[in-house]
XYZ file of C-alpha atoms in Angstrom:
138
model
C 75.720 106.902 74.394
C 73.014 105.875 76.883
C 75.693 104.520 79.238
C 77.311 107.975 79.266
C 74.000 109.603 80.134
C 73.334 107.093 82.939
C 76.769 107.764 84.473
C 76.190 111.505 84.176
C 72.810 111.237 85.920
C 74.298 109.272 88.840
C 77.116 111.793 89.297
C 74.703 114.684 88.922
C 72.305 113.311 91.554
C 75.185 112.807 94.015
C 76.354 116.353 93.329
C 72.887 117.825 93.836
C 72.438 115.990 97.121
C 75.585 117.605 98.500
C 74.659 120.912 96.923
C 71.194 121.006 98.473
C 72.559 119.972 101.884
C 74.887 122.945 101.850
C 71.964 125.279 101.205
C 69.786 124.167 104.104
C 71.278 126.682 106.539
C 68.907 129.484 105.566
C 66.415 129.920 102.786
C 66.622 133.722 103.051
C 70.230 134.033 101.960
C 71.819 134.256 98.548
C 74.522 131.612 98.386
C 77.429 131.189 96.002
C 78.655 127.634 95.484
C 82.114 127.325 93.900
C 82.198 124.292 91.582
C 85.978 123.901 91.788
C 86.036 123.906 95.604
C 82.680 122.059 95.912
C 81.542 124.326 98.712
C 79.610 127.474 99.497
C 82.072 130.363 99.370
C 79.747 133.296 100.020
C 76.505 133.821 101.909
C 74.776 137.164 101.830
C 71.285 138.273 102.835
C 68.899 138.531 99.937
C 67.578 141.905 98.936
C 64.979 143.333 96.589
C 67.548 144.229 93.924
C 68.874 140.657 93.683
C 65.348 139.267 93.661
C 64.305 141.658 90.876
C 67.369 140.695 88.833
C 66.538 136.996 89.312
C 62.957 137.682 88.191
C 64.287 139.407 85.064
C 66.295 136.296 84.242
C 63.198 134.107 84.696
C 61.119 136.370 82.480
C 63.744 136.176 79.715
C 63.792 132.352 79.411
C 64.087 131.402 75.757
C 64.377 127.623 75.716
C 65.109 124.471 77.626
C 68.836 123.753 77.605
C 69.765 120.769 75.459
C 73.213 120.327 76.977
C 73.957 116.800 78.157
C 76.208 118.243 80.865
C 74.749 121.617 81.898
C 77.074 122.035 84.898
C 80.543 123.296 83.997
C 83.652 121.949 85.699
C 84.705 125.431 86.787
C 82.471 128.287 87.774
C 79.812 129.020 90.340
C 76.185 128.374 91.178
C 74.307 131.303 92.663
C 71.143 130.423 94.581
C 68.709 133.319 94.923
C 65.579 132.784 97.032
C 62.425 134.444 95.732
C 59.865 135.825 98.157
C 57.177 135.934 96.994
C 57.526 132.992 94.623
C 57.582 133.790 90.908
C 55.407 132.044 88.361
C 57.103 130.387 85.408
C 54.659 129.610 82.639
C 56.096 128.393 79.370
C 55.949 125.304 77.204
C 58.244 123.371 79.574
C 56.755 124.173 82.969
C 53.909 125.905 84.751
C 54.935 126.315 88.393
C 55.675 128.781 91.137
C 59.389 128.984 91.826
C 60.688 130.050 95.229
C 64.347 130.009 94.245
C 66.456 130.149 91.133
C 70.015 128.973 90.668
C 72.132 130.754 88.094
C 74.959 128.680 86.653
C 78.046 130.691 85.766
C 80.711 128.793 83.832
C 84.119 130.137 82.882
C 83.346 130.327 79.172
C 79.751 129.145 78.901
C 76.708 131.343 78.663
C 74.949 131.359 82.061
C 72.007 128.997 82.553
C 69.094 128.972 84.984
C 68.421 125.905 87.085
C 64.965 125.574 88.620
C 63.128 122.828 90.433
C 59.518 121.986 89.652
C 56.927 121.034 92.273
C 57.628 117.408 91.325
C 61.343 117.966 92.152
C 62.396 117.755 88.523
C 65.445 119.831 87.681
C 65.196 121.964 84.563
C 67.936 124.005 82.932
C 66.991 127.023 80.845
C 68.774 129.329 78.473
C 67.777 132.975 78.718
C 68.450 136.392 77.184
C 68.983 138.410 80.348
C 72.545 139.566 81.071
C 73.235 138.810 84.785
C 75.949 141.500 84.980
C 74.130 143.257 87.838
C 73.979 140.033 89.867
C 77.715 139.481 89.370
C 78.409 143.088 90.381
C 76.257 142.860 93.522
C 77.913 139.588 94.595
C 81.449 140.524 93.447
């Protein structure tokens, strides 16, 4: 079992390196990363509505995800910059977050991915329905 986790962590770190490189173009844009194509497929300027919806998702965090593989094979990652940064204070972290990444799988319940100040990646389950975000981004 530990060998599986080690392999997953190596693949995940390689994936995140490519993922973060693709998002360096502008921190002010909302970006949609297609997991099947492994590339950014949509870039749109952020707006107050998207930021408010992202804040709602943060405020509805219920627990730390216990999935061994939180990234689905098919779906999308939506990166939403937050300006000003939003405070996340719960039993798992106490940090200001300047961006949130919503993970949309084909059949999985969406997850939130956030980075701590120490560059740890945390995945959270939440109660908020991101229907408005999907509608705004089509």
